[in-house]
Tab-separated table of C-alpha atoms and ligand atoms in Angstrom:
chain	number	residue	atom	x	y	z
A	2	MET	CA	7.604	41.337	-88.431
A	3	SER	CA	4.598	42.873	-90.242
A	4	VAL	CA	1.085	41.553	-90.030
A	5	ALA	CA	-0.311	39.688	-93.072
A	6	ALA	CA	-3.841	39.271	-91.710
A	7	ALA	CA	-5.729	40.156	-88.552
A	8	LEU	CA	-9.145	38.795	-87.593
A	9	CYS	CA	-10.967	40.101	-84.565
A	10	ASP	CA	-13.989	38.429	-83.012
A	11	VAL	CA	-15.167	36.903	-86.307
A	12	THR	CA	-18.443	35.003	-86.188
A	13	HIS	CA	-20.359	33.373	-89.027
A	14	GLN	CA	-23.341	31.110	-89.310
A	15	PHE	CA	-24.859	29.101	-92.152
A	16	ASP	CA	-28.670	28.968	-91.723
A	17	GLU	CA	-28.573	29.435	-87.938
A	18	HIS	CA	-25.763	26.864	-87.706
A	19	PRO	CA	-22.622	28.467	-86.189
A	20	ALA	CA	-19.577	27.802	-88.397
A	21	LEU	CA	-17.173	30.332	-86.818
A	22	SER	CA	-17.493	31.618	-83.251
A	23	ASN	CA	-15.540	34.638	-82.014
A	24	ILE	CA	-12.319	33.877	-83.894
A	25	SER	CA	-9.435	36.288	-83.298
A	26	LEU	CA	-6.007	35.661	-84.773
A	27	THR	CA	-3.064	37.400	-86.395
A	28	LEU	CA	-0.951	35.994	-89.220
A	29	LYS	CA	2.582	37.326	-89.465
A	30	GLU	CA	4.175	38.072	-92.831
A	31	GLY	CA	6.212	35.139	-94.115
A	32	GLU	CA	5.009	32.504	-91.654
A	33	THR	CA	3.421	29.156	-92.497
A	34	VAL	CA	0.326	28.305	-90.492
A	35	ALA	CA	-1.758	25.101	-90.473
A	36	PHE	CA	-5.453	24.921	-89.565
A	37	LEU	CA	-6.119	21.553	-87.937
A	38	GLY	CA	-9.385	20.156	-86.666
A	39	PRO	CA	-12.070	17.535	-87.244
A	40	SER	CA	-14.545	17.643	-90.100
A	41	GLY	CA	-16.897	20.602	-89.771
A	42	ALA	CA	-14.482	22.529	-87.509
A	43	GLY	CA	-14.657	25.622	-89.729
A	44	LYS	CA	-11.285	25.373	-91.517
A	45	SER	CA	-12.651	25.888	-95.057
A	46	THR	CA	-14.971	28.654	-93.861
A	47	LEU	CA	-12.038	30.504	-92.300
A	48	LEU	CA	-9.987	30.092	-95.493
A	49	ALA	CA	-12.936	31.432	-97.532
A	50	LEU	CA	-13.051	34.463	-95.238
A	51	LEU	CA	-9.296	35.114	-95.694
A	52	ASP	CA	-9.840	34.702	-99.461
A	53	GLY	CA	-12.556	37.374	-99.419
A	54	ARG	CA	-15.300	34.951	-100.553
A	55	LEU	CA	-17.336	34.662	-97.328
A	56	ARG	CA	-20.357	36.915	-96.849
A	57	ASN	CA	-22.463	37.937	-93.860
A	58	TRP	CA	-19.904	37.432	-91.155
A	59	ARG	CA	-19.517	39.648	-88.096
A	60	GLY	CA	-16.345	41.088	-86.546
A	61	THR	CA	-13.404	42.719	-88.327
A	62	ALA	CA	-10.939	41.313	-90.838
A	63	GLU	CA	-7.951	42.967	-92.458
A	64	VAL	CA	-5.891	41.028	-95.001
A	65	LEU	CA	-2.680	42.449	-96.517
A	66	GLU	CA	-3.690	45.912	-95.288
A	67	THR	CA	-7.114	45.736	-96.962
A	68	PRO	CA	-10.072	45.936	-94.565
A	69	TYR	CA	-12.577	43.268	-95.656
A	70	SER	CA	-16.290	43.890	-95.911
A	71	ALA	CA	-18.924	41.298	-95.002
A	72	THR	CA	-21.095	42.392	-97.927
A	73	ALA	CA	-18.716	42.885	-100.892
A	74	ARG	CA	-15.706	41.276	-102.540
A	75	PRO	CA	-12.322	42.908	-101.861
A	76	PRO	CA	-11.076	45.162	-104.706
A	77	ARG	CA	-9.428	43.372	-107.685
A	78	ASP	CA	-5.913	44.598	-106.793
A	79	ALA	CA	-6.236	43.164	-103.287
A	80	ARG	CA	-7.602	39.858	-104.645
A	81	SER	CA	-4.578	39.413	-106.898
A	82	GLU	CA	-2.336	39.418	-103.811
A	83	VAL	CA	-4.054	36.326	-102.404
A	84	GLY	CA	-3.523	32.954	-104.098
A	85	PHE	CA	-5.732	29.941	-103.464
A	86	ILE	CA	-4.754	26.309	-104.080
A	87	PHE	CA	-7.889	24.224	-104.454
A	88	GLN	CA	-8.162	20.584	-103.436
A	89	GLU	CA	-9.557	19.638	-106.856
A	90	PHE	CA	-6.777	21.583	-108.695
A	91	ALA	CA	-9.224	23.433	-111.046
A	92	LEU	CA	-6.990	23.149	-114.133
A	93	VAL	CA	-8.154	23.670	-117.728
A	94	ASP	CA	-7.769	20.132	-119.128
A	95	ARG	CA	-7.363	21.066	-122.808
A	96	LEU	CA	-4.573	23.569	-122.063
A	97	SER	CA	-0.906	22.721	-121.564
A	98	VAL	CA	0.898	22.914	-118.234
A	99	TYR	CA	2.547	26.138	-119.468
A	100	GLN	CA	-0.790	27.731	-120.422
A	101	ASN	CA	-2.414	26.688	-117.139
A	102	VAL	CA	0.463	28.206	-115.172
A	103	MET	CA	0.360	31.359	-117.329
A	104	ASN	CA	-3.322	31.714	-116.368
A	105	GLY	CA	-2.032	32.561	-112.887
A	106	ARG	CA	-0.824	35.882	-114.361
A	107	LEU	CA	-4.303	36.964	-115.524
A	108	GLY	CA	-5.322	38.490	-112.179
A	109	ARG	CA	-2.296	40.792	-112.341
A	110	MET	CA	-3.175	42.185	-115.788
A	111	ARG	CA	-5.453	45.038	-116.755
A	112	THR	CA	-8.856	43.832	-117.936
A	113	TRP	CA	-8.246	44.600	-121.630
A	114	GLN	CA	-4.887	42.804	-121.536
A	115	SER	CA	-6.313	39.721	-119.841
A	116	LEU	CA	-9.200	39.602	-122.346
A	117	TRP	CA	-6.669	39.214	-125.153
A	118	SER	CA	-4.179	37.208	-123.071
A	119	ARG	CA	-1.487	39.784	-123.879
A	120	PHE	CA	1.360	38.294	-121.886
A	121	GLY	CA	4.671	40.133	-121.812
A	122	GLU	CA	8.298	39.170	-121.363
A	123	ARG	CA	8.096	39.396	-117.579
A	124	ASP	CA	5.091	37.037	-117.517
A	125	HIS	CA	7.076	34.408	-119.463
A	126	LEU	CA	10.083	34.890	-117.162
A	127	VAL	CA	7.974	34.401	-114.033
A	128	VAL	CA	6.307	31.288	-115.474
A	129	SER	CA	9.673	29.758	-116.492
A	130	GLY	CA	11.076	30.317	-112.985
A	131	VAL	CA	8.028	28.823	-111.336
A	132	LEU	CA	8.034	25.771	-113.657
A	133	GLU	CA	11.646	25.161	-112.738
A	134	ASP	CA	10.976	25.458	-108.984
A	135	THR	CA	8.084	23.014	-109.218
A	136	GLY	CA	9.989	20.513	-111.404
A	137	LEU	CA	7.600	20.979	-114.339
A	138	THR	CA	9.917	22.367	-117.024
A	139	ASP	CA	10.014	19.058	-118.918
A	140	LEU	CA	6.218	18.753	-118.763
A	141	ALA	CA	5.485	22.329	-119.890
A	142	ALA	CA	3.982	21.303	-123.250
A	143	ARG	CA	1.864	18.425	-121.906
A	144	ARG	CA	-1.925	18.829	-121.754
A	145	ALA	CA	-3.315	18.979	-118.213
A	146	ASP	CA	-5.596	15.975	-118.800
A	147	LYS	CA	-2.521	13.838	-119.499
A	148	LEU	CA	-0.981	14.433	-116.054
A	149	SER	CA	-0.902	12.258	-112.928
A	150	GLY	CA	-2.584	13.469	-109.718
A	151	GLY	CA	0.740	14.638	-108.240
A	152	GLN	CA	1.679	16.438	-111.478
A	153	ARG	CA	-1.745	18.139	-111.578
A	154	GLN	CA	-1.261	19.304	-108.014
A	155	ARG	CA	2.213	20.657	-108.870
A	156	THR	CA	0.695	22.535	-111.849
A	157	ALA	CA	-1.953	24.066	-109.558
A	158	ILE	CA	0.805	25.164	-107.157
A	159	ALA	CA	2.869	26.595	-110.033
A	160	ARG	CA	-0.172	28.543	-111.297
A	161	CYS	CA	-0.655	29.989	-107.814
A	162	LEU	CA	3.037	30.953	-107.533
A	163	ALA	CA	2.907	32.553	-111.010
A	164	GLN	CA	0.294	34.938	-109.623
A	165	GLU	CA	3.058	36.269	-107.290
A	166	PRO	CA	0.734	36.400	-104.291
A	167	LYS	CA	1.735	37.700	-100.868
A	168	LEU	CA	-0.550	35.207	-99.148
A	169	ILE	CA	-1.218	31.605	-100.240
A	170	LEU	CA	-4.276	29.775	-98.916
A	171	ALA	CA	-4.574	26.027	-99.494
A	172	ASP	CA	-7.604	23.952	-98.541
A	173	GLU	CA	-6.441	20.407	-97.740
A	174	PRO	CA	-3.820	20.561	-100.505
A	175	VAL	CA	-2.557	16.997	-99.986
A	176	SER	CA	-5.656	15.084	-98.937
A	177	ASN	CA	-5.918	13.210	-102.276
A	178	LEU	CA	-2.271	12.162	-102.402
A	179	ASP	CA	-0.372	9.120	-101.126
A	180	PRO	CA	1.892	9.761	-98.075
A	181	ALA	CA	5.133	10.158	-100.071
A	182	ASN	CA	3.554	12.603	-102.540
A	183	ALA	CA	1.746	14.454	-99.729
A	184	GLU	CA	5.079	15.097	-98.056
A	185	LYS	CA	6.685	16.209	-101.330
A	186	ILE	CA	3.831	18.560	-102.225
A	187	LEU	CA	3.616	20.176	-98.801
A	188	GLY	CA	7.410	20.597	-98.870
A	189	LEU	CA	7.109	22.198	-102.306
A	190	ILE	CA	4.412	24.707	-101.292
A	191	THR	CA	6.081	25.735	-98.037
A	192	GLY	CA	9.623	25.737	-99.506
A	193	ALA	CA	8.680	27.844	-102.560
A	194	ALA	CA	6.707	30.241	-100.332
A	195	ARG	CA	9.554	30.652	-97.819
A	196	LYS	CA	11.997	31.366	-100.666
A	197	ARG	CA	9.691	34.205	-101.807
A	198	GLY	CA	8.681	35.462	-98.318
A	199	ILE	CA	5.033	34.491	-98.922
A	200	THR	CA	2.709	33.836	-95.969
A	201	VAL	CA	0.993	30.424	-96.207
A	202	VAL	CA	-2.122	29.065	-94.517
A	203	PHE	CA	-3.154	25.476	-95.241
A	204	SER	CA	-5.803	23.235	-93.739
A	205	SER	CA	-5.142	19.589	-93.061
A	206	HIS	CA	-6.256	16.398	-91.351
A	207	GLN	CA	-2.655	15.270	-90.884
A	208	PRO	CA	-1.260	16.576	-87.564
A	209	GLU	CA	2.210	15.058	-87.906
A	210	LEU	CA	2.752	16.379	-91.440
A	211	SER	CA	1.362	19.787	-90.472
A	212	GLN	CA	3.693	20.083	-87.494
A	213	ARG	CA	6.629	19.236	-89.737
A	214	PHE	CA	5.886	21.869	-92.377
A	215	ALA	CA	4.090	24.684	-90.504
A	216	ASP	CA	5.663	27.185	-88.106
A	217	ARG	CA	2.429	27.398	-86.178
A	218	ILE	CA	-0.694	25.297	-85.660
A	219	ILE	CA	-4.173	26.664	-85.077
A	220	GLY	CA	-6.567	24.041	-83.695
A	221	LEU	CA	-10.259	24.535	-84.516
A	222	ARG	CA	-13.265	22.571	-83.337
A	223	ASP	CA	-16.970	23.367	-83.773
A	224	GLY	CA	-16.075	26.793	-85.175
A	225	LYS	CA	-14.014	27.747	-82.123
A	226	LEU	CA	-10.309	28.342	-81.808
A	227	LEU	CA	-9.043	25.692	-79.379
A	228	PHE	CA	-5.325	26.494	-79.452
A	229	ASP	CA	-2.822	28.591	-81.387
A	230	ARG	CA	0.814	27.614	-80.789
A	231	PRO	CA	4.206	27.218	-82.469
A	232	SER	CA	4.315	23.723	-84.044
A	233	GLY	CA	7.032	22.539	-81.661
A	234	GLN	CA	4.807	23.300	-78.664
A	235	VAL	CA	1.772	21.313	-79.832
A	236	SER	CA	1.561	18.161	-77.711
A	237	ALA	CA	-0.075	14.772	-78.308
A	238	ALA	CA	-2.616	15.798	-75.637
A	239	ASP	CA	-3.496	18.952	-77.676
A	240	ILE	CA	-4.121	16.806	-80.770
A	241	SER	CA	-6.122	14.250	-78.809
A	242	GLU	CA	-8.266	16.956	-77.266
A	243	LEU	CA	-8.797	18.528	-80.687
A	244	TYR	CA	-10.075	15.316	-82.277
A	245	HIS	CA	-11.603	13.468	-79.326
A	246	GLY	CA	-12.733	16.257	-77.021
A	247	ALA	CA	-10.405	15.585	-74.096
A	248	SER	CA	-6.759	14.636	-73.611
A	249	PRO	CA	-6.022	11.066	-72.387
A	250	SER	CA	-4.600	12.458	-69.133
A	251	ALA	CA	-7.763	14.526	-68.553
A	252	GLU	CA	-9.913	11.415	-69.151
A	253	LEU	CA	-7.780	9.455	-66.720
A	254	ARG	CA	-8.174	12.157	-64.102
A	255	VAL	CA	-11.962	12.022	-64.521
A	256	VAL	CA	-11.987	8.216	-64.157
A	257	SER	CA	-9.728	8.153	-61.093
B	363	ATP	N1	-22.432	26.190	-97.811
B	363	ATP	C1	-22.778	25.754	-96.600
B	363	ATP	N2	-24.077	25.724	-96.215
B	363	ATP	C2	-24.452	25.303	-94.985
B	363	ATP	N3	-23.564	24.913	-94.035
B	363	ATP	C3	-22.260	24.898	-94.360
B	363	ATP	C4	-21.801	25.314	-95.652
B	363	ATP	N4	-20.438	25.213	-95.679
B	363	ATP	C5	-20.082	24.744	-94.463
B	363	ATP	N5	-21.164	24.557	-93.677
B	363	ATP	C6	-21.148	24.085	-92.282
B	363	ATP	O1	-20.265	24.932	-91.556
B	363	ATP	C7	-19.474	24.168	-90.651
B	363	ATP	C8	-18.003	24.384	-90.958
B	363	ATP	O2	-17.743	23.793	-92.221
B	363	ATP	P1	-16.288	23.826	-92.901
B	363	ATP	O3	-16.453	23.290	-94.284
B	363	ATP	O4	-15.693	25.153	-92.732
B	363	ATP	O5	-15.493	22.753	-91.986
B	363	ATP	P2	-14.081	22.081	-92.246
B	363	ATP	O6	-13.341	22.162	-90.959
B	363	ATP	O7	-13.423	22.681	-93.436
B	363	ATP	O8	-14.496	20.579	-92.539
B	363	ATP	P3	-13.766	19.450	-93.469
B	363	ATP	O9	-12.507	19.062	-92.746
B	363	ATP	O10	-14.767	18.342	-93.492
B	363	ATP	O11	-13.523	20.056	-94.814
B	363	ATP	C9	-19.925	22.717	-90.792
B	363	ATP	O12	-20.861	22.448	-89.776
B	363	ATP	C10	-20.575	22.686	-92.158
B	363	ATP	O13	-21.586	21.707	-92.208
């Protein structure tokens, strides 16, 4: 299996405060990976690095065969291969679902075409397919500000899929949703990505849901990588140690 991203010894600090410490990891093409860890663990910072938005980090990072620089954005072509699903959806309220999803195609167009929104037949075909996969066909004409939270999230996912990325990054994509919708949305992202062979990395505060939908879990705490295992091999003790600092059995050993 080919490598989608490789980070080696990546370190970053915000104003002297370490946010990432010596992180090394490899993402394989087509796999779904969850970043788990308490607040402030460094999950969003690591996603920003993979998205090419983080500056002034140390180490090496290569994403989809593009070596990243700590001082400049990746080239436009490379950026269009990486899709990001934001927690707050970032839709244009006055535009329809269809137009919002079509906006996902802009990064793939030449500058002059995108300036005039010159969408072609293939763009419309891609958008129709994506709307169908995300169950939005019947809502295509509705304005974004007339959607429910779950429908807005589905539109944001559809826009990301319309971009035809090779890597999807999602920062806590289901944190604002009720449990039933959270499960549906995570199933939608990971299912649509698997169908297209897209690599997915999402961050979450929900260990059980993450284990169900990700192939692999990366546990982060205080900017450090605590564990990196296939989902099926992550134990309750791993999760407890991640969130509370020590596994119950380790605490018992200390007491006895
Ligand atoms: N723009 C910033 N300026 C200063 N410090 C920051 C900034 N962004 C993040 N940090 C700090 O970097 C560390 C990692 O933050 P990050 O947002 O990556 O954590 P997280 O795991 O995503 O947390 P959460 O689960 O709360 O979203 C934290 O200590 C945070 O306070």
